[in-house]
mmCIF file of C-alpha atoms and ligand atoms in Angstrom:
data_model
loop_
_atom_site.group_PDB
_atom_site.id
_atom_site.type_symbol
_atom_site.label_atom_id
_atom_site.label_comp_id
_atom_site.label_asym_id
_atom_site.label_seq_id
_atom_site.Cartn_x
_atom_site.Cartn_y
_atom_site.Cartn_z
ATOM 1 C CA MET A 1 -50.474 22.021 -81.380
ATOM 2 C CA HIS A 2 -53.368 19.947 -80.906
ATOM 3 C CA GLN A 3 -53.717 15.901 -81.623
ATOM 4 C CA THR A 4 -54.361 14.129 -84.365
ATOM 5 C CA MET A 5 -57.448 11.882 -83.511
ATOM 6 C CA ASN A 6 -58.252 8.174 -85.334
ATOM 7 C CA TYR A 7 -61.554 9.325 -85.654
ATOM 8 C CA GLN A 8 -63.786 6.167 -86.645
ATOM 9 C CA SER A 9 -62.719 4.620 -83.544
ATOM 10 C CA TYR A 10 -65.078 6.900 -82.541
ATOM 11 C CA LYS A 11 -67.321 7.002 -85.139
ATOM 12 C CA GLU A 12 -70.850 6.302 -83.774
ATOM 13 C CA PRO A 13 -72.126 2.823 -85.904
ATOM 14 C CA GLN A 14 -75.497 2.676 -87.351
ATOM 15 C CA PHE A 15 -75.789 6.830 -87.868
ATOM 16 C CA ASP A 16 -74.593 7.173 -91.178
ATOM 17 C CA SER A 17 -77.349 7.497 -94.148
ATOM 18 C CA GLY A 18 -80.761 8.620 -93.863
ATOM 19 C CA LEU A 19 -82.398 11.063 -91.108
ATOM 20 C CA VAL A 20 -81.570 10.586 -87.998
ATOM 21 C CA LYS A 21 -85.084 10.264 -86.047
ATOM 22 C CA HIS A 22 -86.098 10.918 -82.073
ATOM 23 C CA GLU A 23 -86.627 6.607 -81.547
ATOM 24 C CA LEU A 24 -82.759 5.945 -82.788
ATOM 25 C CA LEU A 25 -81.603 9.046 -80.375
ATOM 26 C CA LYS A 26 -83.193 7.329 -77.893
ATOM 27 C CA GLN A 27 -81.769 4.548 -78.333
ATOM 28 C CA LYS A 28 -78.730 5.952 -78.243
ATOM 29 C CA ILE A 29 -79.056 8.061 -75.242
ATOM 30 C CA SER A 30 -80.580 5.357 -73.175
ATOM 31 C CA VAL A 31 -77.000 3.509 -74.291
ATOM 32 C CA ILE A 32 -75.076 6.204 -72.781
ATOM 33 C CA GLN A 33 -77.101 6.609 -69.451
ATOM 34 C CA SER A 34 -75.768 3.392 -68.844
ATOM 35 C CA ARG A 35 -72.320 4.401 -68.975
ATOM 36 C CA LYS A 36 -73.232 6.339 -66.058
ATOM 37 C CA LYS A 37 -70.533 9.081 -67.284
ATOM 38 C CA PHE A 38 -73.011 11.737 -68.627
ATOM 39 C CA ASP A 39 -75.634 12.607 -66.385
ATOM 40 C CA VAL A 40 -78.560 12.429 -68.484
ATOM 41 C CA LYS A 41 -82.683 13.930 -68.249
ATOM 42 C CA VAL A 42 -85.292 14.693 -69.745
ATOM 43 C CA VAL A 43 -85.749 18.172 -69.873
ATOM 44 C CA GLY A 44 -88.717 18.879 -72.090
ATOM 45 C CA TYR A 45 -90.640 18.027 -74.762
ATOM 46 C CA SER A 46 -91.577 18.880 -78.129
ATOM 47 C CA ALA A 47 -95.090 20.331 -79.733
ATOM 48 C CA GLN A 48 -95.978 16.532 -80.104
ATOM 49 C CA GLN A 49 -94.661 15.490 -77.033
ATOM 50 C CA CYS A 50 -90.988 14.059 -77.975
ATOM 51 C CA GLU A 51 -88.354 13.921 -75.095
ATOM 52 C CA ILE A 52 -85.588 16.151 -75.161
ATOM 53 C CA TYR A 53 -82.356 16.154 -73.529
ATOM 54 C CA LEU A 54 -79.785 17.442 -72.178
ATOM 55 C CA LEU A 55 -76.567 15.294 -71.400
ATOM 56 C CA THR A 56 -74.040 17.199 -69.303
ATOM 57 C CA ILE A 57 -70.046 15.673 -68.060
ATOM 58 C CA GLY A 58 -67.314 17.672 -67.015
ATOM 59 C CA GLU A 59 -66.550 19.204 -63.659
ATOM 60 C CA GLY A 60 -64.807 22.510 -64.752
ATOM 61 C CA PRO A 61 -65.436 26.109 -63.715
ATOM 62 C CA THR A 62 -66.646 27.186 -67.862
ATOM 63 C CA SER A 63 -69.552 26.068 -68.711
ATOM 64 C CA VAL A 64 -70.418 25.314 -72.478
ATOM 65 C CA LEU A 65 -73.895 24.405 -74.346
ATOM 66 C CA LEU A 66 -73.785 22.688 -77.433
ATOM 67 C CA TRP A 67 -77.667 22.467 -79.242
ATOM 68 C CA SER A 68 -78.127 20.612 -82.666
ATOM 69 C CA GLN A 69 -80.646 20.315 -84.597
ATOM 70 C CA MET A 70 -82.478 23.154 -84.083
ATOM 71 C CA HIS A 71 -84.102 22.657 -87.633
ATOM 72 C CA GLY A 72 -84.810 19.733 -87.708
ATOM 73 C CA ASP A 73 -83.497 18.827 -91.273
ATOM 74 C CA GLU A 74 -80.045 19.643 -90.632
ATOM 75 C CA PRO A 75 -78.594 15.904 -88.759
ATOM 76 C CA THR A 76 -75.431 16.953 -89.357
ATOM 77 C CA GLY A 77 -74.284 17.929 -85.808
ATOM 78 C CA THR A 78 -76.735 15.565 -84.070
ATOM 79 C CA ARG A 79 -74.189 12.563 -85.786
ATOM 80 C CA ALA A 80 -71.379 14.573 -85.037
ATOM 81 C CA PHE A 81 -72.410 14.600 -80.865
ATOM 82 C CA PHE A 82 -73.041 11.285 -80.867
ATOM 83 C CA ASP A 83 -69.232 10.671 -81.696
ATOM 84 C CA LEU A 84 -67.710 13.236 -79.707
ATOM 85 C CA PHE A 85 -69.423 11.828 -76.783
ATOM 86 C CA ASN A 86 -67.426 8.050 -77.920
ATOM 87 C CA PHE A 87 -64.788 10.672 -77.408
ATOM 88 C CA LEU A 88 -65.450 11.867 -73.543
ATOM 89 C CA GLN A 89 -66.012 8.153 -72.049
ATOM 90 C CA ALA A 90 -63.810 6.657 -73.872
ATOM 91 C CA ASP A 91 -60.631 5.542 -71.968
ATOM 92 C CA ASP A 92 -57.602 5.321 -74.243
ATOM 93 C CA GLU A 93 -54.102 7.429 -75.300
ATOM 94 C CA HIS A 94 -56.397 10.843 -75.050
ATOM 95 C CA ASN A 95 -56.785 10.699 -71.728
ATOM 96 C CA ALA A 96 -54.792 13.655 -71.188
ATOM 97 C CA LEU A 97 -56.953 15.688 -73.270
ATOM 98 C CA ARG A 98 -60.329 14.564 -71.640
ATOM 99 C CA GLN A 99 -59.057 15.198 -68.440
ATOM 100 C CA LEU A 100 -57.853 18.765 -69.766
ATOM 101 C CA ILE A 101 -61.306 19.354 -71.496
ATOM 102 C CA LEU A 102 -63.751 18.043 -68.264
ATOM 103 C CA ALA A 103 -61.766 18.891 -65.755
ATOM 104 C CA ASN A 104 -61.464 22.864 -66.858
ATOM 105 C CA CYS A 105 -65.147 22.655 -68.671
ATOM 106 C CA THR A 106 -68.669 21.620 -68.068
ATOM 107 C CA LEU A 107 -70.189 21.071 -71.131
ATOM 108 C CA HIS A 108 -73.923 20.706 -71.375
ATOM 109 C CA PHE A 109 -75.624 19.092 -75.255
ATOM 110 C CA ILE A 110 -78.645 19.255 -76.363
ATOM 111 C CA PRO A 111 -78.995 16.394 -79.092
ATOM 112 C CA MET A 112 -81.676 17.408 -81.424
ATOM 113 C CA LEU A 113 -84.092 20.565 -80.304
ATOM 114 C CA ASN A 114 -86.337 19.995 -82.647
ATOM 115 C CA PRO A 115 -87.282 15.905 -82.960
ATOM 116 C CA ASP A 116 -90.855 17.076 -84.037
ATOM 117 C CA GLY A 117 -88.981 18.752 -87.525
ATOM 118 C CA ALA A 118 -86.966 15.711 -87.422
ATOM 119 C CA GLU A 119 -89.251 13.262 -87.792
ATOM 120 C CA MET A 120 -91.343 14.814 -90.604
ATOM 121 C CA ASN A 121 -87.356 16.446 -92.148
ATOM 122 C CA GLU A 122 -88.305 19.911 -92.412
ATOM 123 C CA ARG A 123 -86.572 22.671 -90.712
ATOM 124 C CA ARG A 124 -89.326 24.180 -88.617
ATOM 125 C CA ASN A 125 -91.457 22.304 -85.584
ATOM 126 C CA ALA A 126 -94.950 20.876 -85.655
ATOM 127 C CA GLN A 127 -95.863 23.902 -85.138
ATOM 128 C CA GLY A 128 -95.428 25.531 -88.573
ATOM 129 C CA ILE A 129 -92.367 27.761 -86.140
ATOM 130 C CA ASP A 130 -88.775 28.373 -87.100
ATOM 131 C CA ILE A 131 -86.781 28.130 -83.999
ATOM 132 C CA ASN A 132 -84.264 30.347 -84.289
ATOM 133 C CA ARG A 133 -86.885 33.459 -85.588
ATOM 134 C CA ASP A 134 -88.317 32.569 -81.912
ATOM 135 C CA PHE A 135 -85.786 34.012 -79.543
ATOM 136 C CA LEU A 136 -87.891 37.215 -78.816
ATOM 137 C CA GLN A 137 -91.700 35.959 -78.943
ATOM 138 C CA GLN A 138 -90.856 32.049 -77.307
ATOM 139 C CA GLN A 139 -94.523 30.462 -79.013
ATOM 140 C CA SER A 140 -92.801 26.680 -79.481
ATOM 141 C CA PRO A 141 -91.823 24.851 -76.917
ATOM 142 C CA GLU A 142 -88.734 23.976 -78.249
ATOM 143 C CA ALA A 143 -87.237 27.742 -78.509
ATOM 144 C CA HIS A 144 -88.804 28.141 -74.761
ATOM 145 C CA LEU A 145 -86.869 25.646 -73.248
ATOM 146 C CA LEU A 146 -83.690 26.847 -75.134
ATOM 147 C CA ALA A 147 -84.238 30.414 -73.513
ATOM 148 C CA GLN A 148 -84.716 28.553 -70.080
ATOM 149 C CA LEU A 149 -81.786 26.152 -70.436
ATOM 150 C CA HIS A 150 -79.777 29.544 -71.025
ATOM 151 C CA GLN A 151 -81.009 31.017 -68.612
ATOM 152 C CA LYS A 152 -80.407 28.609 -65.893
ATOM 153 C CA ILE A 153 -77.074 27.677 -67.074
ATOM 154 C CA LYS A 154 -75.403 30.875 -68.185
ATOM 155 C CA PRO A 155 -72.991 28.778 -70.347
ATOM 156 C CA ASP A 156 -69.850 30.665 -71.638
ATOM 157 C CA PHE A 157 -69.754 29.621 -74.498
ATOM 158 C CA GLY A 158 -72.396 28.234 -77.409
ATOM 159 C CA PHE A 159 -72.416 25.988 -80.690
ATOM 160 C CA ASN A 160 -74.761 26.269 -82.521
ATOM 161 C CA MET A 161 -74.718 23.945 -84.639
ATOM 162 C CA HIS A 162 -76.278 23.751 -88.590
ATOM 163 C CA ASP A 163 -76.340 22.203 -92.105
ATOM 164 C CA GLN A 164 -76.547 24.416 -95.087
ATOM 165 C CA GLU A 165 -77.621 23.463 -98.321
ATOM 166 C CA SER A 166 -74.530 22.077 -101.060
ATOM 167 C CA LEU A 167 -74.697 25.152 -102.963
ATOM 168 C CA TRP A 168 -73.185 27.247 -100.638
ATOM 169 C CA SER A 169 -69.261 28.043 -101.510
ATOM 170 C CA VAL A 170 -67.024 30.300 -100.301
ATOM 171 C CA GLU A 171 -65.829 34.284 -102.066
ATOM 172 C CA GLY A 172 -62.729 33.591 -104.171
ATOM 173 C CA THR A 173 -61.905 30.084 -104.286
ATOM 174 C CA LYS A 174 -65.481 28.996 -105.636
ATOM 175 C CA GLN A 175 -65.119 25.912 -104.055
ATOM 176 C CA PRO A 176 -68.141 23.990 -101.689
ATOM 177 C CA ALA A 177 -68.558 25.988 -97.998
ATOM 178 C CA SER A 178 -68.170 23.026 -96.976
ATOM 179 C CA ILE A 179 -67.934 24.079 -93.329
ATOM 180 C CA SER A 180 -69.620 28.076 -92.688
ATOM 181 C CA LEU A 181 -68.726 30.058 -89.105
ATOM 182 C CA LEU A 182 -69.642 33.055 -88.055
ATOM 183 C CA ALA A 183 -69.895 35.045 -84.577
ATOM 184 C CA PRO A 184 -72.827 36.163 -84.803
ATOM 185 C CA PRO A 185 -73.390 40.025 -84.675
ATOM 186 C CA ALA A 186 -75.539 41.016 -81.180
ATOM 187 C CA ASP A 187 -76.710 44.261 -82.871
ATOM 188 C CA ASN A 188 -77.338 45.908 -85.752
ATOM 189 C CA GLN A 189 -73.266 47.131 -85.716
ATOM 190 C CA ALA A 190 -71.479 44.169 -85.330
ATOM 191 C CA TYR A 191 -69.973 45.657 -82.084
ATOM 192 C CA VAL A 192 -67.096 43.232 -80.494
ATOM 193 C CA SER A 193 -67.821 43.434 -77.190
ATOM 194 C CA PRO A 194 -65.404 41.079 -75.073
ATOM 195 C CA THR A 195 -68.329 38.413 -75.060
ATOM 196 C CA ARG A 196 -68.194 38.668 -78.932
ATOM 197 C CA LEU A 197 -64.229 38.810 -79.437
ATOM 198 C CA LYS A 198 -63.839 35.511 -77.577
ATOM 199 C CA ALA A 199 -65.829 34.076 -80.158
ATOM 200 C CA ILE A 200 -63.992 35.425 -83.166
ATOM 201 C CA GLN A 201 -61.243 34.489 -81.502
ATOM 202 C CA LEU A 202 -62.149 30.717 -81.113
ATOM 203 C CA ILE A 203 -63.907 30.819 -84.305
ATOM 204 C CA SER A 204 -60.153 32.275 -85.936
ATOM 205 C CA ALA A 205 -58.110 29.705 -84.015
ATOM 206 C CA ILE A 206 -60.961 26.557 -85.589
ATOM 207 C CA ASN A 207 -60.132 28.650 -88.972
ATOM 208 C CA GLU A 208 -56.376 28.047 -88.507
ATOM 209 C CA MET A 209 -56.925 24.733 -87.534
ATOM 210 C CA LEU A 210 -59.549 23.597 -90.903
ATOM 211 C CA SER A 211 -57.553 25.703 -93.118
ATOM 212 C CA THR A 212 -54.671 23.047 -92.733
ATOM 213 C CA ILE A 213 -57.301 19.844 -94.102
ATOM 214 C CA ILE A 214 -59.680 21.476 -95.965
ATOM 215 C CA PRO A 215 -58.125 25.252 -97.570
ATOM 216 C CA GLY A 216 -60.739 27.366 -99.003
ATOM 217 C CA GLN A 217 -64.009 25.527 -98.618
ATOM 218 C CA ILE A 218 -64.101 27.199 -94.744
ATOM 219 C CA GLY A 219 -66.929 30.360 -95.475
ATOM 220 C CA LYS A 220 -67.885 32.961 -92.684
ATOM 221 C CA TRP A 221 -71.378 33.449 -92.998
ATOM 222 C CA SER A 222 -72.971 37.401 -92.964
ATOM 223 C CA GLU A 223 -72.898 39.334 -90.164
ATOM 224 C CA THR A 224 -76.370 40.996 -90.687
ATOM 225 C CA PHE A 225 -78.352 41.119 -87.266
ATOM 226 C CA GLU A 226 -81.550 38.914 -86.681
ATOM 227 C CA PRO A 227 -82.844 39.993 -83.531
ATOM 228 C CA ARG A 228 -85.225 37.162 -83.430
ATOM 229 C CA ALA A 229 -82.124 34.519 -83.717
ATOM 230 C CA PHE A 230 -81.064 32.736 -80.916
ATOM 231 C CA GLY A 231 -77.058 33.482 -80.947
ATOM 232 C CA ASP A 232 -77.750 36.802 -82.018
ATOM 233 C CA ASN A 233 -79.304 37.141 -78.307
ATOM 234 C CA PHE A 234 -76.175 34.773 -76.415
ATOM 235 C CA GLN A 235 -73.876 36.749 -77.680
ATOM 236 C CA ARG A 236 -76.110 39.954 -76.371
ATOM 237 C CA LEU A 237 -76.632 37.940 -72.828
ATOM 238 C CA GLY A 238 -72.357 37.114 -72.585
ATOM 239 C CA THR A 239 -72.368 34.167 -73.753
ATOM 240 C CA ALA A 240 -70.022 33.838 -77.267
ATOM 241 C CA THR A 241 -71.578 31.960 -79.163
ATOM 242 C CA LEU A 242 -70.423 30.034 -82.607
ATOM 243 C CA LEU A 243 -72.797 28.848 -85.683
ATOM 244 C CA ILE A 244 -71.505 26.437 -87.278
ATOM 245 C CA GLU A 245 -72.758 25.186 -90.818
ATOM 246 C CA ALA A 246 -71.705 21.725 -92.106
ATOM 247 C CA GLY A 247 -72.061 22.069 -96.016
ATOM 248 C CA GLY A 248 -71.441 20.050 -99.198
ATOM 249 C CA TYR A 249 -68.067 18.492 -100.250
ATOM 250 C CA LEU A 250 -67.248 16.833 -103.297
ATOM 251 C CA GLY A 251 -68.362 13.059 -103.208
ATOM 252 C CA ASP A 252 -69.999 13.387 -99.506
ATOM 253 C CA ALA A 253 -73.313 12.610 -100.331
ATOM 254 C CA ASP A 254 -74.487 11.839 -97.286
ATOM 255 C CA ARG A 255 -72.468 14.729 -95.158
ATOM 256 C CA GLN A 256 -69.951 12.070 -93.830
ATOM 257 C CA TYR A 257 -67.265 13.815 -94.025
ATOM 258 C CA VAL A 258 -68.006 16.896 -92.758
ATOM 259 C CA ARG A 259 -69.553 15.358 -89.768
ATOM 260 C CA GLU A 260 -65.774 14.519 -89.539
ATOM 261 C CA LEU A 261 -65.462 17.790 -89.555
ATOM 262 C CA ASN A 262 -67.357 18.359 -87.436
ATOM 263 C CA PHE A 263 -66.452 15.594 -84.568
ATOM 264 C CA ASN A 264 -62.641 18.323 -85.376
ATOM 265 C CA ILE A 265 -64.241 21.282 -84.781
ATOM 266 C CA LEU A 266 -65.648 20.479 -81.743
ATOM 267 C CA PHE A 267 -63.158 18.578 -79.909
ATOM 268 C CA TYR A 268 -60.498 21.122 -80.961
ATOM 269 C CA ALA A 269 -62.553 23.797 -79.977
ATOM 270 C CA LEU A 270 -63.231 22.573 -76.384
ATOM 271 C CA GLU A 271 -58.797 22.209 -76.402
ATOM 272 C CA GLN A 272 -58.823 26.063 -76.934
ATOM 273 C CA ILE A 273 -61.347 27.034 -74.436
ATOM 274 C CA ALA A 274 -59.666 24.094 -71.413
ATOM 275 C CA THR A 275 -56.200 25.913 -72.215
ATOM 276 C CA ALA A 276 -57.174 29.032 -73.179
ATOM 277 C CA GLY A 277 -55.432 28.606 -76.407
ATOM 278 C CA TYR A 278 -57.919 30.470 -78.348
ATOM 279 C CA GLN A 279 -56.666 34.370 -76.697
ATOM 280 C CA HIS A 280 -53.497 34.159 -78.430
ATOM 281 C CA GLN A 281 -56.089 34.791 -81.520
ATOM 282 C CA GLU A 282 -56.127 37.755 -83.831
ATOM 283 C CA ALA A 283 -59.368 38.908 -84.432
ATOM 284 C CA THR A 284 -58.221 39.798 -88.007
ATOM 285 C CA ALA A 285 -58.139 36.647 -88.572
ATOM 286 C CA TYR A 286 -61.691 35.749 -88.112
ATOM 287 C CA HIS A 287 -62.135 39.177 -90.419
ATOM 288 C CA GLN A 288 -60.212 37.690 -92.637
ATOM 289 C CA ILE A 289 -62.558 34.286 -93.959
ATOM 290 C CA PRO A 290 -64.721 34.664 -97.233
ATOM 291 C CA GLN A 291 -68.166 35.429 -97.077
ATOM 292 C CA ASN A 292 -70.168 32.447 -98.199
ATOM 293 C CA THR A 293 -71.806 33.268 -101.835
ATOM 294 C CA LYS A 294 -73.539 31.236 -104.409
ATOM 295 C CA GLU A 295 -71.025 30.197 -107.782
ATOM 296 C CA LEU A 296 -71.392 26.975 -107.626
ATOM 297 C CA PHE A 297 -73.787 24.496 -109.920
ATOM 298 C CA HIS A 298 -74.649 20.951 -108.696
ATOM 299 C CA VAL A 299 -73.545 20.441 -112.387
ATOM 300 C CA LEU A 300 -72.101 22.636 -114.829
ATOM 301 C CA ILE A 301 -72.425 21.942 -119.101
ATOM 302 C CA LYS A 302 -70.556 23.341 -120.770
ATOM 303 C CA ASN A 303 -70.182 24.690 -124.613
ATOM 304 C CA VAL A 304 -74.202 23.146 -125.777
ATOM 305 C CA HIS A 305 -75.304 24.284 -129.033
ATOM 306 C CA LEU A 306 -78.819 25.449 -128.506
ATOM 307 C CA HIS A 307 -80.872 25.403 -131.240
ATOM 308 C CA THR A 308 -83.670 28.773 -131.345
ATOM 309 C CA PRO A 309 -85.499 30.135 -133.609
ATOM 310 C CA ALA A 310 -83.153 32.907 -134.226
ATOM 311 C CA GLY A 311 -81.065 30.334 -134.807
ATOM 312 C CA THR A 312 -78.079 28.343 -133.069
ATOM 313 C CA ILE A 313 -76.316 29.447 -130.213
ATOM 314 C CA ARG A 314 -73.326 28.255 -128.006
ATOM 315 C CA VAL A 315 -74.546 28.711 -124.411
ATOM 316 C CA ASP A 316 -73.631 26.567 -120.891
ATOM 317 C CA ILE A 317 -76.057 25.209 -118.171
ATOM 318 C CA GLY A 318 -75.676 25.333 -114.835
ATOM 319 C CA LEU A 319 -77.898 22.776 -113.321
ATOM 320 C CA ASN A 320 -79.000 21.729 -109.535
ATOM 321 C CA HIS A 321 -80.433 19.202 -108.228
ATOM 322 C CA ASN A 322 -82.572 17.752 -105.525
ATOM 323 C CA ASN A 323 -83.185 14.820 -103.340
ATOM 324 C CA THR A 324 -86.836 12.844 -105.014
ATOM 325 C CA PHE A 325 -89.121 10.027 -104.803
ATOM 326 C CA ASN A 326 -88.761 8.928 -107.945
ATOM 327 C CA ALA A 327 -92.326 6.809 -108.853
ATOM 328 C CA ILE A 328 -91.442 4.738 -111.312
ATOM 329 C CA ALA A 329 -88.419 3.608 -109.886
ATOM 330 C CA LEU A 330 -89.442 3.568 -106.709
ATOM 331 C CA ARG A 331 -86.694 5.414 -104.726
ATOM 332 C CA GLN A 332 -84.829 8.868 -103.850
ATOM 333 C CA GLN A 333 -82.948 9.708 -106.903
ATOM 334 C CA ALA A 334 -81.471 13.345 -108.078
ATOM 335 C CA LEU A 335 -83.944 14.976 -109.508
ATOM 336 C CA TYR A 336 -82.306 17.944 -111.881
ATOM 337 C CA THR A 337 -83.982 21.249 -112.773
ATOM 338 C CA ILE A 338 -82.215 24.296 -114.935
ATOM 339 C CA GLN A 339 -80.788 27.516 -112.941
ATOM 340 C CA ASP A 340 -79.132 29.126 -115.201
ATOM 341 C CA VAL A 341 -78.499 29.047 -119.068
ATOM 342 C CA GLY A 342 -75.983 31.202 -120.891
ATOM 343 C CA ASP A 343 -72.296 32.705 -120.576
ATOM 344 C CA LEU A 344 -71.293 30.580 -116.963
ATOM 345 C CA SER A 345 -67.896 30.555 -117.257
ATOM 346 C CA THR A 346 -68.009 32.565 -113.980
ATOM 347 C CA TYR A 347 -69.398 29.447 -112.305
ATOM 348 C CA ASN A 348 -68.212 26.351 -111.042
ATOM 349 C CA ALA A 349 -69.811 22.783 -109.990
ATOM 350 C CA TYR A 350 -69.504 19.784 -108.147
ATOM 351 C CA GLN A 351 -69.849 18.219 -111.709
ATOM 352 C CA ILE A 352 -68.822 19.950 -115.256
ATOM 353 C CA ILE A 353 -69.446 18.258 -118.044
ATOM 354 C CA ASP A 354 -67.642 19.284 -121.034
ATOM 355 C CA ALA A 355 -70.645 19.258 -123.778
ATOM 356 C CA GLN A 356 -68.024 19.806 -127.337
ATOM 357 C CA GLY A 357 -70.637 21.220 -129.100
ATOM 358 C CA SER A 358 -73.515 19.196 -128.431
ATOM 359 C CA LYS A 359 -76.820 20.338 -130.759
ATOM 360 C CA ILE A 360 -79.923 19.768 -128.302
ATOM 361 C CA GLU A 361 -83.431 21.518 -129.032
ATOM 362 C CA ALA A 362 -85.002 22.185 -125.557
ATOM 363 C CA ASP A 363 -87.163 23.672 -123.647
ATOM 364 C CA LEU A 364 -84.750 25.334 -121.460
ATOM 365 C CA THR A 365 -86.724 27.369 -119.078
ATOM 366 C CA LEU A 366 -85.462 28.417 -115.785
ATOM 367 C CA CYS A 367 -86.190 25.856 -113.085
ATOM 368 C CA SER A 368 -88.130 23.124 -114.955
ATOM 369 C CA LEU A 369 -87.239 19.958 -115.310
ATOM 370 C CA ALA A 370 -83.810 18.972 -117.566
ATOM 371 C CA ASN A 371 -85.268 17.448 -120.898
ATOM 372 C CA PHE A 372 -82.363 16.497 -123.049
ATOM 373 C CA THR A 373 -79.478 14.463 -124.217
ATOM 374 C CA ILE A 374 -75.735 15.753 -124.619
ATOM 375 C CA THR A 375 -72.729 13.321 -125.243
ATOM 376 C CA ASP A 376 -69.188 14.497 -123.732
ATOM 377 C CA ALA A 377 -65.871 14.320 -124.780
ATOM 378 C CA SER A 378 -65.430 10.669 -123.886
ATOM 379 C CA ASN A 379 -68.839 9.494 -125.905
ATOM 380 C CA THR A 380 -70.509 9.756 -122.144
ATOM 381 C CA THR A 381 -74.593 10.306 -123.127
ATOM 382 C CA TYR A 382 -75.945 12.503 -120.498
ATOM 383 C CA CYS A 383 -80.073 11.506 -121.381
ATOM 384 C CA PHE A 384 -82.050 14.004 -118.610
ATOM 385 C CA GLN A 385 -86.080 12.962 -119.228
ATOM 386 C CA ASN A 386 -88.571 15.433 -116.993
ATOM 387 C CA GLY A 387 -85.349 15.820 -114.979
ATOM 388 C CA TRP A 388 -84.199 12.374 -114.378
ATOM 389 C CA LEU A 389 -80.902 11.385 -115.919
ATOM 390 C CA ILE A 390 -81.826 8.035 -117.843
ATOM 391 C CA LEU A 391 -78.967 5.711 -117.620
HETATM 392 ZN ZN1 ZN B 401 -80.148 25.593 -89.076
#
């Protein structure tokens, strides 16, 4: 069984909150370059002429290509890469595992494929293109670069690192999908080719490991074929490709816990590749991972007495929030909108408030900003004004 790591000793410092910008990435890469364990190259430029890097380490016959942040506003994979870089460069009691990975694999990392999107905190690149829908046309320089590198490296394995929104939950558990996995299909039938079978078995192994840490919080993305996406095409071209999505976890607004999960997934997967341990896994374990679904709100207020012209009715209110700049408070703050109203007893939420029959007279139009006040069982009052929670 795999070794447990003291994650904190590898966690890259000053990389915890807010956005991951290109300037910071450059600084961190120059430190890695000076330590001389990785081969560091600028392999291309974004639409706005930011450097895109390839970091290579290891001398093994199995080549692995790992890329992060092709969607600029999804930085968790990039953070986990730097934690993994620290692990790979260290000299400590895990040298045997490190050597095993580096003697069997050659690892190629592209941290932050989309620096312009990262700068703007947006999914798309500076030209407004979703890089993960640009495999066929390759009109964006970032998609063209990734396709070229893939052609040159011809990796045996591919890791496509993303973030998903915190409202994705796991079918059957109603828990947040803290990690979602997929071996992207290479055609409309989701045919299990020998290449795809490797990705499926590796995900089965990852799922087994993760299930001991976050049982019920691992989801599987839909197997719908997307002919324009990279994972689907790399799978078709003979690279066993895994999609790894970091999601929500209670109390993990900055996604530091799911970052640690990403780190665990990556070094465990690399160990499995190095030892070929994943080949003992059954494909059925992959197919049994429950689907991603949406049965979750950020906040669920139960048992509200709503005054309507036709009388008072009992309803639940589902609220979601976005982090938005509050011009009055002069800081980023959660802005709450009405997501659903009625019998929401089949849903779960990160926070459940029992309003115990609090009476409100409010406009609960869907998608409008929350504007009402309720009091819960412990006499805490929640006052929402124009979407802001006033404490
Ligand atoms: Zn994404």
